[in-house]
Amino acid sequence: LAKTTQPISMDSYEGQEVNITCSHNNIATNDYITWYQQFPSQGPRFIIQGYKTKVTNEVASLFIPADRKSSTLSLPRVSLSDTAVYYCLVGRLGGALTFGSGTRLQVQP
Amino acid sequence: DAGVIQSPRHEVTEMGQEVTLRCKPISGHNSLFWYRQTMMRGLELLIYFNNNVPIDDSGMPEDRFSAKMPNASFSTLKIQPSEPRDSAVYFCASSLGRFNSPLHFGNGTRLTVT
């Protein structure tokens, strides 16, 4: 499974756009990139997944460059409720995924 | 859909006792995963099943841990005997098992072994 590296923590203010970048230099051809969000006392929640270029849903956007060695999760206009830990995972979906340390996002008023 | 249901939400037990954690996956999902989360080690995959068959149990810490999936709608994770270092939040997740299907997690069982 490809190893991922992401910042330990980030701070932002309400209404700002937040970009969290994840490095995955050893990503394999069949690997997808998936992001999860975890609030305290809850299980991780799926946010978005992608293989290449850009993916957008109602919650976030995922940008993946052509070499796929990194990816950026973009959260538009964050609110206090976006304070959480965000995990970047790389692997073949449907199988086991390894979680890294995640990025702790703190949104301030 | 009720999502992945885990029970109990909290479990406090004494060292040496047997602990059984339970999980009901989302109906129709054919892959089931058990994870453990601690501050020190983060989220660790313990074992996962596909169509009720254990596929990879390399993450199970030691023989004190065992997991079963007797049918598509139920799984258990048992620790016998329990030790204080087993204290953690244990999550169950399920997925459709297809190539691009995400994991759906339950809200976990917080286990405290004294």
PDB file of C-alpha atoms in Angstrom:
ATOM      1  CA  LEU A   1       0.000   0.000   0.000  1.00  0.00           C
ATOM      2  CA  ALA A   2       1.304   3.429  -0.916  1.00  0.00           C
ATOM      3  CA  LYS A   3       2.434   5.535   2.021  1.00  0.00           C
ATOM      4  CA  THR A   4       0.970   9.000   2.384  1.00  0.00           C
ATOM      5  CA  THR A   5       2.349  12.164   3.949  1.00  0.00           C
ATOM      6  CA  GLN A   6       0.180  15.080   4.976  1.00  0.00           C
ATOM      7  CA  PRO A   7       0.543  18.009   7.384  1.00  0.00           C
ATOM      8  CA  ILE A   8      -0.147  17.201  11.000  1.00  0.00           C
ATOM      9  CA  SER A   9      -2.322  20.233  11.552  1.00  0.00           C
ATOM     10  CA  MET A  10      -3.751  23.330   9.880  1.00  0.00           C
ATOM     11  CA  ASP A  11      -5.587  26.386  11.122  1.00  0.00           C
ATOM     12  CA  SER A  12      -8.122  28.463   9.243  1.00  0.00           C
ATOM     13  CA  TYR A  13     -10.924  30.942   9.746  1.00  0.00           C
ATOM     14  CA  GLU A  14     -14.566  30.661   8.879  1.00  0.00           C
ATOM     15  CA  GLY A  15     -15.346  31.500   5.274  1.00  0.00           C
ATOM     16  CA  GLN A  16     -11.855  30.746   3.987  1.00  0.00           C
ATOM     17  CA  GLU A  17     -10.911  28.080   1.478  1.00  0.00           C
ATOM     18  CA  VAL A  18      -8.735  25.342   2.917  1.00  0.00           C
ATOM     19  CA  ASN A  19      -6.389  23.219   0.838  1.00  0.00           C
ATOM     20  CA  ILE A  20      -4.818  20.110   2.348  1.00  0.00           C
ATOM     21  CA  THR A  21      -2.105  18.468   0.291  1.00  0.00           C
ATOM     22  CA  CYS A  22      -1.130  14.837   0.535  1.00  0.00           C
ATOM     23  CA  SER A  23       2.018  13.284  -0.911  1.00  0.00           C
ATOM     24  CA  HIS A  24       1.962   9.718  -2.203  1.00  0.00           C
ATOM     25  CA  ASN A  25       5.098   9.215  -4.251  1.00  0.00           C
ATOM     26  CA  ASN A  26       4.724   5.438  -4.521  1.00  0.00           C
ATOM     27  CA  ILE A  27       1.174   5.391  -5.810  1.00  0.00           C
ATOM     28  CA  ALA A  28       0.473   2.392  -8.049  1.00  0.00           C
ATOM     29  CA  THR A  29      -1.318   2.400 -11.367  1.00  0.00           C
ATOM     30  CA  ASN A  30      -4.473   0.849  -9.944  1.00  0.00           C
ATOM     31  CA  ASP A  31      -4.593   2.960  -6.792  1.00  0.00           C
ATOM     32  CA  TYR A  32      -7.352   5.463  -6.116  1.00  0.00           C
ATOM     33  CA  ILE A  33      -7.039   8.450  -3.791  1.00  0.00           C
ATOM     34  CA  THR A  34      -9.659   8.776  -1.085  1.00  0.00           C
ATOM     35  CA  TRP A  35     -10.223  11.351   1.631  1.00  0.00           C
ATOM     36  CA  TYR A  36     -12.064  10.790   4.878  1.00  0.00           C
ATOM     37  CA  GLN A  37     -13.166  13.167   7.620  1.00  0.00           C
ATOM     38  CA  GLN A  38     -13.374  12.237  11.280  1.00  0.00           C
ATOM     39  CA  PHE A  39     -15.096  14.121  14.079  1.00  0.00           C
ATOM     40  CA  PRO A  40     -14.425  13.303  17.740  1.00  0.00           C
ATOM     41  CA  SER A  41     -16.261  10.216  18.968  1.00  0.00           C
ATOM     42  CA  GLN A  42     -17.300   9.245  15.455  1.00  0.00           C
ATOM     43  CA  GLY A  43     -16.003   6.937  12.784  1.00  0.00           C
ATOM     44  CA  PRO A  44     -14.325   8.347   9.676  1.00  0.00           C
ATOM     45  CA  ARG A  45     -16.693   9.555   6.992  1.00  0.00           C
ATOM     46  CA  PHE A  46     -16.032   9.341   3.266  1.00  0.00           C
ATOM     47  CA  ILE A  47     -15.609  12.747   1.608  1.00  0.00           C
ATOM     48  CA  ILE A  48     -14.348  12.268  -1.908  1.00  0.00           C
ATOM     49  CA  GLN A  49     -12.326   9.962  -4.120  1.00  0.00           C
ATOM     50  CA  GLY A  50     -10.543  10.294  -7.424  1.00  0.00           C
ATOM     51  CA  TYR A  51      -8.069   8.762  -9.817  1.00  0.00           C
ATOM     52  CA  LYS A  52      -6.777  11.724 -11.821  1.00  0.00           C
ATOM     53  CA  THR A  53      -7.420  15.387 -12.695  1.00  0.00           C
ATOM     54  CA  LYS A  54     -10.240  16.966 -10.723  1.00  0.00           C
ATOM     55  CA  VAL A  55     -13.246  15.641  -8.899  1.00  0.00           C
ATOM     56  CA  THR A  56     -15.909  17.796  -7.275  1.00  0.00           C
ATOM     57  CA  ASN A  57     -18.906  16.971  -5.148  1.00  0.00           C
ATOM     58  CA  GLU A  58     -21.198  18.935  -2.861  1.00  0.00           C
ATOM     59  CA  VAL A  59     -18.652  18.888  -0.048  1.00  0.00           C
ATOM     60  CA  ALA A  60     -15.195  19.278  -1.559  1.00  0.00           C
ATOM     61  CA  SER A  61     -12.943  19.194  -4.588  1.00  0.00           C
ATOM     62  CA  LEU A  62     -10.007  16.918  -5.171  1.00  0.00           C
ATOM     63  CA  PHE A  63      -7.149  17.980  -7.419  1.00  0.00           C
ATOM     64  CA  ILE A  64      -4.742  15.353  -8.731  1.00  0.00           C
ATOM     65  CA  PRO A  65      -1.808  16.324 -10.970  1.00  0.00           C
ATOM     66  CA  ALA A  66      -0.828  14.260 -13.976  1.00  0.00           C
ATOM     67  CA  ASP A  67       1.927  12.350 -12.156  1.00  0.00           C
ATOM     68  CA  ARG A  68      -0.517  11.469  -9.331  1.00  0.00           C
ATOM     69  CA  LYS A  69       2.243  11.696  -6.739  1.00  0.00           C
ATOM     70  CA  SER A  70       0.218  14.136  -4.699  1.00  0.00           C
ATOM     71  CA  SER A  71      -3.345  15.298  -4.279  1.00  0.00           C
ATOM     72  CA  THR A  72      -5.046  18.318  -2.755  1.00  0.00           C
ATOM     73  CA  LEU A  73      -8.332  18.331  -0.922  1.00  0.00           C
ATOM     74  CA  SER A  74     -10.045  21.699  -1.222  1.00  0.00           C
ATOM     75  CA  LEU A  75     -12.774  22.734   1.197  1.00  0.00           C
ATOM     76  CA  PRO A  76     -14.544  25.899   0.052  1.00  0.00           C
ATOM     77  CA  ARG A  77     -15.632  28.463   2.652  1.00  0.00           C
ATOM     78  CA  VAL A  78     -15.074  26.375   5.760  1.00  0.00           C
ATOM     79  CA  SER A  79     -17.236  26.720   8.843  1.00  0.00           C
ATOM     80  CA  LEU A  80     -16.652  25.801  12.463  1.00  0.00           C
ATOM     81  CA  SER A  81     -18.300  22.446  11.805  1.00  0.00           C
ATOM     82  CA  ASP A  82     -15.486  21.536   9.411  1.00  0.00           C
ATOM     83  CA  THR A  83     -13.105  21.259  12.363  1.00  0.00           C
ATOM     84  CA  ALA A  84     -12.043  17.629  12.162  1.00  0.00           C
ATOM     85  CA  VAL A  85      -9.221  15.278  11.219  1.00  0.00           C
ATOM     86  CA  TYR A  86      -8.826  14.673   7.500  1.00  0.00           C
ATOM     87  CA  TYR A  87      -7.218  11.485   6.216  1.00  0.00           C
ATOM     88  CA  CYS A  88      -5.723  10.869   2.793  1.00  0.00           C
ATOM     89  CA  LEU A  89      -5.645   7.238   1.708  1.00  0.00           C
ATOM     90  CA  VAL A  90      -4.245   5.580  -1.352  1.00  0.00           C
ATOM     91  CA  GLY A  91      -5.066   2.082  -2.458  1.00  0.00           C
ATOM     92  CA  ARG A  92      -7.376  -0.170  -4.334  1.00  0.00           C
ATOM     93  CA  LEU A  93     -10.860   0.573  -3.114  1.00  0.00           C
ATOM     94  CA  GLY A  94     -13.010  -2.297  -2.060  1.00  0.00           C
ATOM     95  CA  GLY A  95     -10.029  -3.733  -0.253  1.00  0.00           C
ATOM     96  CA  ALA A  96      -8.185  -2.791   2.887  1.00  0.00           C
ATOM     97  CA  LEU A  97      -7.069   0.804   3.257  1.00  0.00           C
ATOM     98  CA  THR A  98      -4.329   2.027   5.568  1.00  0.00           C
ATOM     99  CA  PHE A  99      -4.950   5.276   7.412  1.00  0.00           C
ATOM    100  CA  GLY A 100      -2.066   7.646   8.082  1.00  0.00           C
ATOM    101  CA  SER A 101      -1.853  10.210  10.849  1.00  0.00           C
ATOM    102  CA  GLY A 102      -4.254  12.615   9.209  1.00  0.00           C
ATOM    103  CA  THR A 103      -4.410  16.415   9.256  1.00  0.00           C
ATOM    104  CA  ARG A 104      -6.105  18.086  12.179  1.00  0.00           C
ATOM    105  CA  LEU A 105      -7.976  21.114  10.826  1.00  0.00           C
ATOM    106  CA  GLN A 106      -9.007  23.761  13.329  1.00  0.00           C
ATOM    107  CA  VAL A 107     -11.429  26.396  12.066  1.00  0.00           C
ATOM    108  CA  GLN A 108     -11.604  29.573  14.119  1.00  0.00           C
ATOM    109  CA  PRO A 109     -14.505  32.028  14.151  1.00  0.00           C
TER     110      PRO A 109
ATOM    111  CA  ASP B   1     -30.423   3.014   5.967  1.00  0.00           C
ATOM    112  CA  ALA B   2     -29.272   2.811   9.588  1.00  0.00           C
ATOM    113  CA  GLY B   3     -25.632   2.617   8.668  1.00  0.00           C
ATOM    114  CA  VAL B   4     -23.094   0.360  10.349  1.00  0.00           C
ATOM    115  CA  ILE B   5     -24.252  -0.464  13.858  1.00  0.00           C
ATOM    116  CA  GLN B   6     -21.803  -1.303  16.595  1.00  0.00           C
ATOM    117  CA  SER B   7     -22.471  -2.421  20.142  1.00  0.00           C
ATOM    118  CA  PRO B   8     -21.818  -1.650  22.849  1.00  0.00           C
ATOM    119  CA  ARG B   9     -20.802   2.019  22.487  1.00  0.00           C
ATOM    120  CA  HIS B  10     -18.756   1.811  25.664  1.00  0.00           C
ATOM    121  CA  GLU B  11     -17.267  -1.150  27.464  1.00  0.00           C
ATOM    122  CA  VAL B  12     -15.359  -1.107  30.710  1.00  0.00           C
ATOM    123  CA  THR B  13     -13.877  -4.337  31.907  1.00  0.00           C
ATOM    124  CA  GLU B  14     -11.164  -5.672  34.137  1.00  0.00           C
ATOM    125  CA  MET B  15      -7.936  -7.170  32.933  1.00  0.00           C
ATOM    126  CA  GLY B  16      -8.316 -10.857  32.169  1.00  0.00           C
ATOM    127  CA  GLN B  17     -11.966 -10.695  31.249  1.00  0.00           C
ATOM    128  CA  GLU B  18     -13.352 -11.662  27.866  1.00  0.00           C
ATOM    129  CA  VAL B  19     -14.682  -8.853  25.719  1.00  0.00           C
ATOM    130  CA  THR B  20     -16.945  -9.236  22.688  1.00  0.00           C
ATOM    131  CA  LEU B  21     -17.588  -6.377  20.314  1.00  0.00           C
ATOM    132  CA  ARG B  22     -20.400  -6.604  17.798  1.00  0.00           C
ATOM    133  CA  CYS B  23     -21.030  -5.168  14.369  1.00  0.00           C
ATOM    134  CA  LYS B  24     -23.935  -5.149  11.961  1.00  0.00           C
ATOM    135  CA  PRO B  25     -22.817  -3.980   8.499  1.00  0.00           C
ATOM    136  CA  ILE B  26     -24.952  -2.120   6.025  1.00  0.00           C
ATOM    137  CA  SER B  27     -27.332  -4.479   4.271  1.00  0.00           C
ATOM    138  CA  GLY B  28     -25.978  -5.532   0.899  1.00  0.00           C
ATOM    139  CA  HIS B  29     -22.361  -4.765   1.734  1.00  0.00           C
ATOM    140  CA  ASN B  30     -20.132  -7.780   1.304  1.00  0.00           C
ATOM    141  CA  SER B  31     -16.885  -6.493   2.815  1.00  0.00           C
ATOM    142  CA  LEU B  32     -16.396  -5.869   6.507  1.00  0.00           C
ATOM    143  CA  PHE B  33     -13.428  -4.327   8.290  1.00  0.00           C
ATOM    144  CA  TRP B  34     -12.353  -4.029  11.917  1.00  0.00           C
ATOM    145  CA  TYR B  35     -10.110  -1.099  12.839  1.00  0.00           C
ATOM    146  CA  ARG B  36      -8.632   0.004  16.153  1.00  0.00           C
ATOM    147  CA  GLN B  37      -7.824   3.625  16.996  1.00  0.00           C
ATOM    148  CA  THR B  38      -5.498   4.896  19.714  1.00  0.00           C
ATOM    149  CA  MET B  39      -3.728   8.198  20.197  1.00  0.00           C
ATOM    150  CA  MET B  40      -0.345   6.553  19.829  1.00  0.00           C
ATOM    151  CA  ARG B  41      -0.950   4.363  16.791  1.00  0.00           C
ATOM    152  CA  GLY B  42      -3.860   6.038  15.025  1.00  0.00           C
ATOM    153  CA  LEU B  43      -6.247   3.897  12.989  1.00  0.00           C
ATOM    154  CA  GLU B  44      -5.002   0.362  12.485  1.00  0.00           C
ATOM    155  CA  LEU B  45      -6.645  -2.272  10.317  1.00  0.00           C
ATOM    156  CA  LEU B  46      -7.066  -5.468  12.312  1.00  0.00           C
ATOM    157  CA  ILE B  47      -8.860  -7.767   9.907  1.00  0.00           C
ATOM    158  CA  TYR B  48     -11.197  -7.687   6.960  1.00  0.00           C
ATOM    159  CA  PHE B  49     -13.732 -10.088   5.501  1.00  0.00           C
ATOM    160  CA  ASN B  50     -15.086 -10.475   2.014  1.00  0.00           C
ATOM    161  CA  ASN B  51     -18.299 -12.467   1.611  1.00  0.00           C
ATOM    162  CA  ASN B  52     -17.956 -13.575   5.254  1.00  0.00           C
ATOM    163  CA  VAL B  53     -14.493 -15.034   4.652  1.00  0.00           C
ATOM    164  CA  PRO B  54     -11.459 -13.535   6.432  1.00  0.00           C
ATOM    165  CA  ILE B  55      -9.126 -12.186   3.768  1.00  0.00           C
ATOM    166  CA  ASP B  56      -6.357 -10.548   5.770  1.00  0.00           C
ATOM    167  CA  ASP B  57      -5.883 -10.856   9.531  1.00  0.00           C
ATOM    168  CA  SER B  58      -2.262  -9.750   9.591  1.00  0.00           C
ATOM    169  CA  GLY B  59      -3.222  -6.739  11.680  1.00  0.00           C
ATOM    170  CA  MET B  60      -4.613  -8.784  14.547  1.00  0.00           C
ATOM    171  CA  PRO B  61      -2.200  -8.060  17.403  1.00  0.00           C
ATOM    172  CA  GLU B  62      -1.937 -11.536  18.852  1.00  0.00           C
ATOM    173  CA  ASP B  63      -3.797 -14.737  19.560  1.00  0.00           C
ATOM    174  CA  ARG B  64      -5.894 -13.064  22.219  1.00  0.00           C
ATOM    175  CA  PHE B  65      -7.824 -11.412  19.400  1.00  0.00           C
ATOM    176  CA  SER B  66     -10.265 -13.300  17.210  1.00  0.00           C
ATOM    177  CA  ALA B  67     -12.941 -12.215  14.754  1.00  0.00           C
ATOM    178  CA  LYS B  68     -15.817 -14.040  13.193  1.00  0.00           C
ATOM    179  CA  MET B  69     -18.446 -13.333  10.587  1.00  0.00           C
ATOM    180  CA  PRO B  70     -21.006 -16.115  10.793  1.00  0.00           C
ATOM    181  CA  ASN B  71     -23.291 -14.447   8.255  1.00  0.00           C
ATOM    182  CA  ALA B  72     -23.525 -11.377   6.052  1.00  0.00           C
ATOM    183  CA  SER B  73     -25.251  -9.289   8.701  1.00  0.00           C
ATOM    184  CA  PHE B  74     -23.148  -9.855  11.780  1.00  0.00           C
ATOM    185  CA  SER B  75     -19.549  -9.895  12.941  1.00  0.00           C
ATOM    186  CA  THR B  76     -17.819 -10.119  16.298  1.00  0.00           C
ATOM    187  CA  LEU B  77     -14.390  -9.170  17.551  1.00  0.00           C
ATOM    188  CA  LYS B  78     -13.389 -11.005  20.698  1.00  0.00           C
ATOM    189  CA  ILE B  79     -10.515 -10.329  23.056  1.00  0.00           C
ATOM    190  CA  GLN B  80      -9.694 -13.055  25.557  1.00  0.00           C
ATOM    191  CA  PRO B  81      -8.104 -12.353  27.954  1.00  0.00           C
ATOM    192  CA  SER B  82      -8.220  -8.559  27.772  1.00  0.00           C
ATOM    193  CA  GLU B  83      -5.291  -6.388  28.854  1.00  0.00           C
ATOM    194  CA  PRO B  84      -5.037  -2.670  29.669  1.00  0.00           C
ATOM    195  CA  ARG B  85      -3.081  -2.049  26.452  1.00  0.00           C
ATOM    196  CA  ASP B  86      -6.161  -3.169  24.501  1.00  0.00           C
ATOM    197  CA  SER B  87      -7.929   0.013  25.589  1.00  0.00           C
ATOM    198  CA  ALA B  88      -8.907   1.824  22.393  1.00  0.00           C
ATOM    199  CA  VAL B  89     -11.823   2.698  20.157  1.00  0.00           C
ATOM    200  CA  TYR B  90     -12.708  -0.198  17.897  1.00  0.00           C
ATOM    201  CA  PHE B  91     -14.414   0.630  14.610  1.00  0.00           C
ATOM    202  CA  CYS B  92     -16.261  -1.611  12.236  1.00  0.00           C
ATOM    203  CA  ALA B  93     -16.710  -0.579   8.611  1.00  0.00           C
ATOM    204  CA  SER B  94     -18.402  -2.124   5.625  1.00  0.00           C
ATOM    205  CA  SER B  95     -18.330  -1.572   1.889  1.00  0.00           C
ATOM    206  CA  LEU B  96     -19.795  -2.976  -1.282  1.00  0.00           C
ATOM    207  CA  GLY B  97     -16.414  -4.489  -1.971  1.00  0.00           C
ATOM    208  CA  ARG B  98     -16.354  -3.193  -5.495  1.00  0.00           C
ATOM    209  CA  PHE B  99     -13.330  -1.438  -6.888  1.00  0.00           C
ATOM    210  CA  ASN B 100     -14.533   2.075  -6.176  1.00  0.00           C
ATOM    211  CA  SER B 101     -16.771   1.632  -3.163  1.00  0.00           C
ATOM    212  CA  PRO B 102     -15.876   3.633  -0.040  1.00  0.00           C
ATOM    213  CA  LEU B 103     -15.858   2.387   3.526  1.00  0.00           C
ATOM    214  CA  HIS B 104     -18.790   3.213   5.785  1.00  0.00           C
ATOM    215  CA  PHE B 105     -17.814   3.302   9.443  1.00  0.00           C
ATOM    216  CA  GLY B 106     -19.833   2.748  12.569  1.00  0.00           C
ATOM    217  CA  ASN B 107     -19.464   5.050  15.554  1.00  0.00           C
ATOM    218  CA  GLY B 108     -17.144   2.670  17.328  1.00  0.00           C
ATOM    219  CA  THR B 109     -16.905   0.918  20.675  1.00  0.00           C
ATOM    220  CA  ARG B 110     -14.753   2.618  23.280  1.00  0.00           C
ATOM    221  CA  LEU B 111     -13.079  -0.140  25.270  1.00  0.00           C
ATOM    222  CA  THR B 112     -11.434   0.516  28.605  1.00  0.00           C
ATOM    223  CA  VAL B 113      -9.576  -2.314  30.304  1.00  0.00           C
ATOM    224  CA  THR B 114      -8.582  -1.598  33.899  1.00  0.00           C
TER     225      THR B 114
END
